[in-house]
PDB file of C-alpha atoms in Angstrom:
ATOM      1  CA  MET A   1     114.918  80.547 136.237  1.00 76.00           C
ATOM      2  CA  VAL A   2     118.574  79.573 137.383  1.00 93.00           C
ATOM      3  CA  ILE A   3     121.237  78.080 134.943  1.00 97.00           C
ATOM      4  CA  LYS A   4     122.694  75.080 136.699  1.00 97.00           C
ATOM      5  CA  VAL A   5     126.099  73.865 135.838  1.00 98.00           C
ATOM      6  CA  PHE A   6     127.114  70.374 136.885  1.00 98.00           C
ATOM      7  CA  LEU A   7     130.752  69.847 137.146  1.00 96.00           C
ATOM      8  CA  ALA A   8     133.381  68.127 139.109  1.00 96.00           C
ATOM      9  CA  THR A   9     135.621  70.219 141.358  1.00 92.00           C
ATOM     10  CA  SER A  10     137.952  67.331 142.075  1.00 90.00           C
ATOM     11  CA  SER A  11     138.394  66.081 138.485  1.00 85.00           C
ATOM     12  CA  GLY A  12     141.941  65.073 137.530  1.00 87.00           C
ATOM     13  CA  SER A  13     141.376  65.872 133.723  1.00 92.00           C
ATOM     14  CA  THR A  14     142.780  69.177 132.698  1.00 94.00           C
ATOM     15  CA  ALA A  15     140.660  69.395 129.743  1.00 95.00           C
ATOM     16  CA  ILE A  16     137.411  68.935 132.053  1.00 96.00           C
ATOM     17  CA  LYS A  17     138.585  71.590 134.342  1.00 95.00           C
ATOM     18  CA  LYS A  18     139.317  74.096 131.316  1.00 96.00           C
ATOM     19  CA  LYS A  19     135.816  73.650 129.976  1.00 97.00           C
ATOM     20  CA  GLN A  20     134.079  73.932 133.230  1.00 97.00           C
ATOM     21  CA  GLN A  21     136.018  77.181 133.811  1.00 97.00           C
ATOM     22  CA  ASP A  22     135.048  78.285 130.225  1.00 97.00           C
ATOM     23  CA  VAL A  23     131.128  77.834 131.023  1.00 97.00           C
ATOM     24  CA  VAL A  24     131.325  79.345 134.504  1.00 97.00           C
ATOM     25  CA  GLY A  25     133.642  82.235 133.186  1.00 97.00           C
ATOM     26  CA  PHE A  26     131.173  83.191 130.625  1.00 96.00           C
ATOM     27  CA  LEU A  27     128.082  83.143 132.901  1.00 96.00           C
ATOM     28  CA  GLU A  28     129.991  85.163 135.463  1.00 96.00           C
ATOM     29  CA  ALA A  29     131.094  87.883 132.952  1.00 95.00           C
ATOM     30  CA  ASN A  30     127.737  88.074 131.484  1.00 93.00           C
ATOM     31  CA  GLY A  31     126.060  88.326 134.808  1.00 94.00           C
ATOM     32  CA  ILE A  32     123.711  85.280 134.200  1.00 95.00           C
ATOM     33  CA  ASP A  33     122.508  83.744 137.599  1.00 95.00           C
ATOM     34  CA  HIS A  34     123.724  80.188 137.755  1.00 96.00           C
ATOM     35  CA  GLU A  35     124.293  77.548 140.406  1.00 97.00           C
ATOM     36  CA  GLN A  36     127.296  75.246 140.415  1.00 97.00           C
ATOM     37  CA  LEU A  37     126.365  71.490 141.238  1.00 97.00           C
ATOM     38  CA  ASP A  38     129.562  69.339 142.223  1.00 97.00           C
ATOM     39  CA  ILE A  39     128.920  65.674 141.082  1.00 96.00           C
ATOM     40  CA  ALA A  40     132.358  64.798 142.577  1.00 94.00           C
ATOM     41  CA  CYS A  41     131.350  65.462 146.248  1.00 93.00           C
ATOM     42  CA  ASN A  42     127.567  65.180 146.024  1.00 96.00           C
ATOM     43  CA  GLU A  43     126.161  61.638 144.904  1.00 96.00           C
ATOM     44  CA  ASP A  44     122.413  63.276 144.492  1.00 97.00           C
ATOM     45  CA  ASN A  45     123.795  65.639 141.997  1.00 97.00           C
ATOM     46  CA  ARG A  46     125.598  63.196 140.067  1.00 95.00           C
ATOM     47  CA  MET A  47     122.533  60.628 140.022  1.00 96.00           C
ATOM     48  CA  TRP A  48     120.187  63.744 138.886  1.00 97.00           C
ATOM     49  CA  MET A  49     122.903  64.722 136.149  1.00 96.00           C
ATOM     50  CA  ARG A  50     122.900  61.259 134.693  1.00 94.00           C
ATOM     51  CA  GLU A  51     118.997  60.698 134.704  1.00 95.00           C
ATOM     52  CA  ASN A  52     118.171  64.155 133.191  1.00 96.00           C
ATOM     53  CA  VAL A  53     120.882  64.014 130.299  1.00 96.00           C
ATOM     54  CA  PRO A  54     119.153  62.859 127.215  1.00 94.00           C
ATOM     55  CA  GLY A  55     120.087  59.453 125.675  1.00 91.00           C
ATOM     56  CA  GLU A  56     121.734  60.855 122.519  1.00 89.00           C
ATOM     57  CA  LYS A  57     123.755  62.920 124.644  1.00 87.00           C
ATOM     58  CA  LYS A  58     125.207  60.304 126.615  1.00 90.00           C
ATOM     59  CA  PRO A  59     128.523  58.553 125.483  1.00 88.00           C
ATOM     60  CA  THR A  60     128.568  54.661 124.762  1.00 86.00           C
ATOM     61  CA  ASN A  61     129.478  54.033 128.534  1.00 85.00           C
ATOM     62  CA  GLY A  62     126.302  55.850 129.425  1.00 84.00           C
ATOM     63  CA  ILE A  63     127.972  58.209 131.772  1.00 89.00           C
ATOM     64  CA  PRO A  64     127.907  62.006 130.658  1.00 94.00           C
ATOM     65  CA  LEU A  65     131.043  63.892 131.524  1.00 94.00           C
ATOM     66  CA  PRO A  66     130.775  67.528 132.861  1.00 96.00           C
ATOM     67  CA  PRO A  67     130.193  70.182 132.446  1.00 97.00           C
ATOM     68  CA  GLN A  68     126.720  69.798 131.768  1.00 98.00           C
ATOM     69  CA  ILE A  69     124.216  72.490 131.442  1.00 98.00           C
ATOM     70  CA  PHE A  70     120.572  73.075 132.432  1.00 98.00           C
ATOM     71  CA  ASN A  71     118.034  75.675 132.488  1.00 97.00           C
ATOM     72  CA  ASP A  72     116.449  74.918 135.975  1.00 94.00           C
ATOM     73  CA  GLN A  73     114.968  71.360 134.798  1.00 94.00           C
ATOM     74  CA  SER A  74     115.455  71.681 130.877  1.00 96.00           C
ATOM     75  CA  TYR A  75     118.712  70.411 129.577  1.00 97.00           C
ATOM     76  CA  CYS A  76     120.524  72.821 127.474  1.00 97.00           C
ATOM     77  CA  GLY A  77     123.507  70.972 126.504  1.00 96.00           C
ATOM     78  CA  ASP A  78     127.154  69.812 127.112  1.00 96.00           C
ATOM     79  CA  TYR A  79     130.554  71.749 126.534  1.00 97.00           C
ATOM     80  CA  GLU A  80     130.582  71.136 122.873  1.00 95.00           C
ATOM     81  CA  THR A  81     126.921  72.562 122.096  1.00 96.00           C
ATOM     82  CA  PHE A  82     127.832  75.523 124.511  1.00 97.00           C
ATOM     83  CA  PHE A  83     131.015  76.296 122.550  1.00 97.00           C
ATOM     84  CA  ASP A  84     129.215  76.129 119.086  1.00 97.00           C
ATOM     85  CA  ALA A  85     126.585  78.507 120.549  1.00 96.00           C
ATOM     86  CA  LYS A  86     129.241  80.883 121.548  1.00 95.00           C
ATOM     87  CA  GLU A  87     130.844  81.018 118.404  1.00 95.00           C
ATOM     88  CA  GLN A  88     127.640  81.752 116.549  1.00 94.00           C
ATOM     89  CA  ASN A  89     126.629  84.417 119.112  1.00 92.00           C
ATOM     90  CA  GLN A  90     123.702  82.347 120.339  1.00 94.00           C
ATOM     91  CA  VAL A  91     124.647  81.374 123.709  1.00 95.00           C
ATOM     92  CA  PHE A  92     121.667  82.951 125.451  1.00 95.00           C
ATOM     93  CA  ALA A  93     119.151  81.071 123.105  1.00 95.00           C
ATOM     94  CA  PHE A  94     121.049  78.040 124.000  1.00 97.00           C
ATOM     95  CA  LEU A  95     120.784  78.755 127.523  1.00 97.00           C
ATOM     96  CA  GLY A  96     116.814  79.669 126.729  1.00 95.00           C
ATOM     97  CA  LEU A  97     117.194  83.172 128.035  1.00 95.00           C
ATOM     98  CA  ALA A  98     116.375  86.277 126.463  1.00 93.00           C
ATOM     99  CA  PRO A  99     119.518  88.081 124.951  1.00 91.00           C
ATOM    100  CA  PRO A 100     120.356  91.467 126.409  1.00 89.00           C
ATOM    101  CA  PRO A 101     119.084  94.656 124.463  1.00 88.00           C
ATOM    102  CA  GLY A 102     121.696  95.852 122.313  1.00 84.00           C
ATOM    103  CA  SER A 103     123.918  92.645 122.331  1.00 84.00           C
ATOM    104  CA  LYS A 104     124.941  91.513 119.128  1.00 85.00           C
ATOM    105  CA  GLU A 105     122.779  88.305 119.759  1.00 87.00           C
ATOM    106  CA  ALA A 106     119.670  90.376 120.311  1.00 84.00           C
ATOM    107  CA  GLN A 107     120.511  92.240 116.971  1.00 85.00           C
ATOM    108  CA  LEU A 108     120.667  88.922 115.167  1.00 83.00           C
ATOM    109  CA  ALA A 109     117.588  87.418 116.893  1.00 78.00           C
ATOM    110  CA  GLU A 110     115.745  90.563 115.694  1.00 80.00           C
ATOM    111  CA  LYS A 111     116.777  90.273 112.005  1.00 81.00           C
ATOM    112  CA  ALA A 112     115.746  86.647 112.145  1.00 76.00           C
ATOM    113  CA  HIS A 113     112.346  87.393 113.791  1.00 70.00           C
ATOM    114  CA  ILE A 114     111.908  90.243 111.048  1.00 71.00           C
ATOM    115  CA  LEU A 115     112.826  87.646 108.164  1.00 67.00           C
ATOM    116  CA  GLN A 116     110.418  84.918 109.374  1.00 67.00           C
ATOM    117  CA  ASN A 117     107.572  87.364 109.630  1.00 69.00           C
ATOM    118  CA  GLY A 118     108.313  89.149 106.556  1.00 63.00           C
ATOM    119  CA  ASN A 119     108.449  92.531 107.995  1.00 59.00           C
ATOM    120  CA  VAL A 120     110.875  95.060 106.837  1.00 52.00           C
ATOM    121  CA  PRO A 121     112.627  97.361 109.360  1.00 51.00           C
ATOM    122  CA  LEU A 122     112.081 101.084 109.554  1.00 51.00           C
ATOM    123  CA  GLU A 123     115.387 101.765 108.232  1.00 51.00           C
ATOM    124  CA  GLU A 124     115.010  99.681 105.131  1.00 50.00           C
ATOM    125  CA  HIS A 125     111.427 101.076 104.577  1.00 50.00           C
ATOM    126  CA  LYS A 126     113.147 104.564 104.360  1.00 51.00           C
ATOM    127  CA  SER A 127     116.000 103.537 102.055  1.00 53.00           C
ATOM    128  CA  THR A 128     113.426 101.928  99.592  1.00 54.00           C
ATOM    129  CA  ASP A 129     111.070 105.122  99.949  1.00 55.00           C
ATOM    130  CA  LEU A 130     114.126 107.212  98.834  1.00 55.00           C
ATOM    131  CA  ASN A 131     114.930 104.642  95.907  1.00 62.00           C
ATOM    132  CA  HIS A 132     111.228 105.014  94.754  1.00 64.00           C
ATOM    133  CA  GLU A 133     111.734 108.745  94.751  1.00 70.00           C
ATOM    134  CA  GLU A 134     114.837 108.733  93.230  1.00 72.00           C
ATOM    135  CA  GLU A 135     113.503 106.427  90.227  1.00 72.00           C
ATOM    136  CA  GLU A 136     110.294 109.019  90.050  1.00 77.00           C
ATOM    137  CA  ILE A 137     112.833 112.106  89.384  1.00 81.00           C
ATOM    138  CA  ALA A 138     114.870 110.149  86.922  1.00 73.00           C
ATOM    139  CA  ASP A 139     111.714 109.041  84.975  1.00 77.00           C
ATOM    140  CA  LYS A 140     110.646 112.804  85.082  1.00 79.00           C
ATOM    141  CA  GLU A 141     113.727 114.018  83.747  1.00 78.00           C
ATOM    142  CA  GLU A 142     113.902 111.438  81.036  1.00 75.00           C
ATOM    143  CA  ASP A 143     110.222 112.322  79.980  1.00 77.00           C
ATOM    144  CA  GLU A 144     111.215 116.008  79.731  1.00 78.00           C
ATOM    145  CA  LEU A 145     114.098 115.371  77.567  1.00 77.00           C
ATOM    146  CA  LEU A 146     111.997 113.021  75.509  1.00 77.00           C
ATOM    147  CA  ALA A 147     109.742 115.800  74.983  1.00 74.00           C
ATOM    148  CA  ILE A 148     112.413 118.489  74.118  1.00 76.00           C
ATOM    149  CA  GLU A 149     113.764 115.970  71.306  1.00 67.00           C
ATOM    150  CA  ASP A 150     110.158 115.330  70.002  1.00 65.00           C
ATOM    151  CA  GLU A 151     109.445 119.087  69.769  1.00 65.00           C
ATOM    152  CA  ASP A 152     113.183 119.427  67.831  1.00 60.00           C
ATOM    153  CA  GLU A 153     112.144 116.768  65.374  1.00 60.00           C
ATOM    154  CA  GLN A 154     108.407 117.803  64.671  1.00 58.00           C
ATOM    155  CA  PRO A 155     107.683 118.883  61.061  1.00 57.00           C
ATOM    156  CA  ALA A 156     106.946 122.416  60.288  1.00 53.00           C
ATOM    157  CA  THR A 157     103.493 123.602  60.413  1.00 54.00           C
ATOM    158  CA  GLU A 158     101.322 124.846  57.607  1.00 55.00           C
ATOM    159  CA  GLY A 159     102.089 128.530  58.774  1.00 53.00           C
ATOM    160  CA  GLU A 160     105.665 127.732  58.994  1.00 54.00           C
ATOM    161  CA  THR A 161     105.881 126.269  55.509  1.00 52.00           C
ATOM    162  CA  ASP A 162     103.852 129.290  53.873  1.00 54.00           C
ATOM    163  CA  LEU A 163     106.452 131.694  55.438  1.00 53.00           C
ATOM    164  CA  HIS A 164     109.384 129.837  54.219  1.00 54.00           C
ATOM    165  CA  VAL A 165     107.733 129.667  50.647  1.00 51.00           C
ATOM    166  CA  SER A 166     106.784 133.397  50.878  1.00 59.00           C
ATOM    167  CA  GLU A 167     110.502 134.347  51.880  1.00 61.00           C
ATOM    168  CA  ASP A 168     111.897 132.247  48.967  1.00 61.00           C
ATOM    169  CA  GLU A 169     109.159 133.869  46.653  1.00 62.00           C
ATOM    170  CA  GLU A 170     110.377 137.525  47.669  1.00 63.00           C
ATOM    171  CA  GLU A 171     114.190 136.469  47.110  1.00 66.00           C
ATOM    172  CA  GLU A 172     113.357 135.352  43.497  1.00 64.00           C
ATOM    173  CA  GLU A 173     111.194 138.375  42.914  1.00 63.00           C
ATOM    174  CA  LEU A 174     114.373 140.483  43.919  1.00 66.00           C
ATOM    175  CA  ASN A 175     116.572 138.435  41.895  1.00 67.00           C
ATOM    176  CA  ILE A 176     114.428 139.175  38.688  1.00 63.00           C
ATOM    177  CA  GLU A 177     114.222 142.819  39.406  1.00 63.00           C
ATOM    178  CA  ASP A 178     117.942 143.169  39.811  1.00 63.00           C
ATOM    179  CA  ASP A 179     118.351 141.181  36.628  1.00 61.00           C
ATOM    180  CA  GLU A 180     115.804 143.608  34.620  1.00 59.00           C
ATOM    181  CA  GLU A 181     117.703 146.730  35.840  1.00 64.00           C
ATOM    182  CA  ALA A 182     120.806 145.207  34.835  1.00 60.00           C
ATOM    183  CA  LEU A 183     119.470 144.839  31.237  1.00 58.00           C
ATOM    184  CA  GLU A 184     118.081 148.172  31.212  1.00 61.00           C
ATOM    185  CA  ASP A 185     121.306 149.741  32.052  1.00 60.00           C
ATOM    186  CA  GLU A 186     122.977 147.960  29.136  1.00 57.00           C
ATOM    187  CA  GLU A 187     120.134 149.063  26.568  1.00 54.00           C
ATOM    188  CA  GLU A 188     120.053 152.799  27.506  1.00 55.00           C
ATOM    189  CA  PRO A 189     120.198 155.030  24.403  1.00 55.00           C
ATOM    190  CA  ILE A 190     123.302 157.051  23.330  1.00 54.00           C
ATOM    191  CA  THR A 191     123.089 160.613  24.063  1.00 53.00           C
ATOM    192  CA  GLU A 192     123.910 163.683  21.784  1.00 54.00           C
ATOM    193  CA  ASP A 193     127.133 164.205  23.592  1.00 55.00           C
ATOM    194  CA  GLU A 194     128.265 160.930  22.739  1.00 52.00           C
ATOM    195  CA  ASP A 195     127.095 161.144  19.164  1.00 51.00           C
ATOM    196  CA  GLU A 196     129.190 164.353  18.650  1.00 52.00           C
ATOM    197  CA  THR A 197     132.223 162.886  19.972  1.00 50.00           C
ATOM    198  CA  GLU A 198     131.992 160.117  17.621  1.00 50.00           C
ATOM    199  CA  GLU A 199     131.438 162.586  14.715  1.00 51.00           C
ATOM    200  CA  ASP A 200     134.608 164.619  15.577  1.00 54.00           C
ATOM    201  CA  SER A 201     136.729 161.331  15.833  1.00 46.00           C
TER     202      SER A 201
END
């Protein structure tokens, strides 16, 4: 398929010349196969262009101005639609051509296709899997912390309680023995030496 650009080489309008140069310059810069058809010097080209431009694209006087762009027999648009497509990085779609691999338009088209079909790119799959793994690790760490807190807060078992009671009882018994020994020391009988000392005095 060849892109056809209908233009007027002998146009006296500077604006039309500039628009024509913009379209042709883009096609040449991107290596797009195209054909320039002059409507100023060829009546057949002029008539074919006028007949094949859709009615809604024709001005009120019915005579479309160049440049007009076709993909073989299919109408693409005028300069205004070409300019809008270029601003949105969609010129190849406007021309009915596949964008070059790796181009910005190709990347945008791929994303649009992915969104339309509901598929997720491999990179997004990887990032999603990583997020799931991070969440699982965080959940495990949280469970471990909760388990440790539960162990700290658990009440003492019967064995531990008996151990504490026996320890307390032993302490009390030791205290009682100490008190008894102190009382015995206080009540010790007076020895003979002590009696003699008292009599001498």
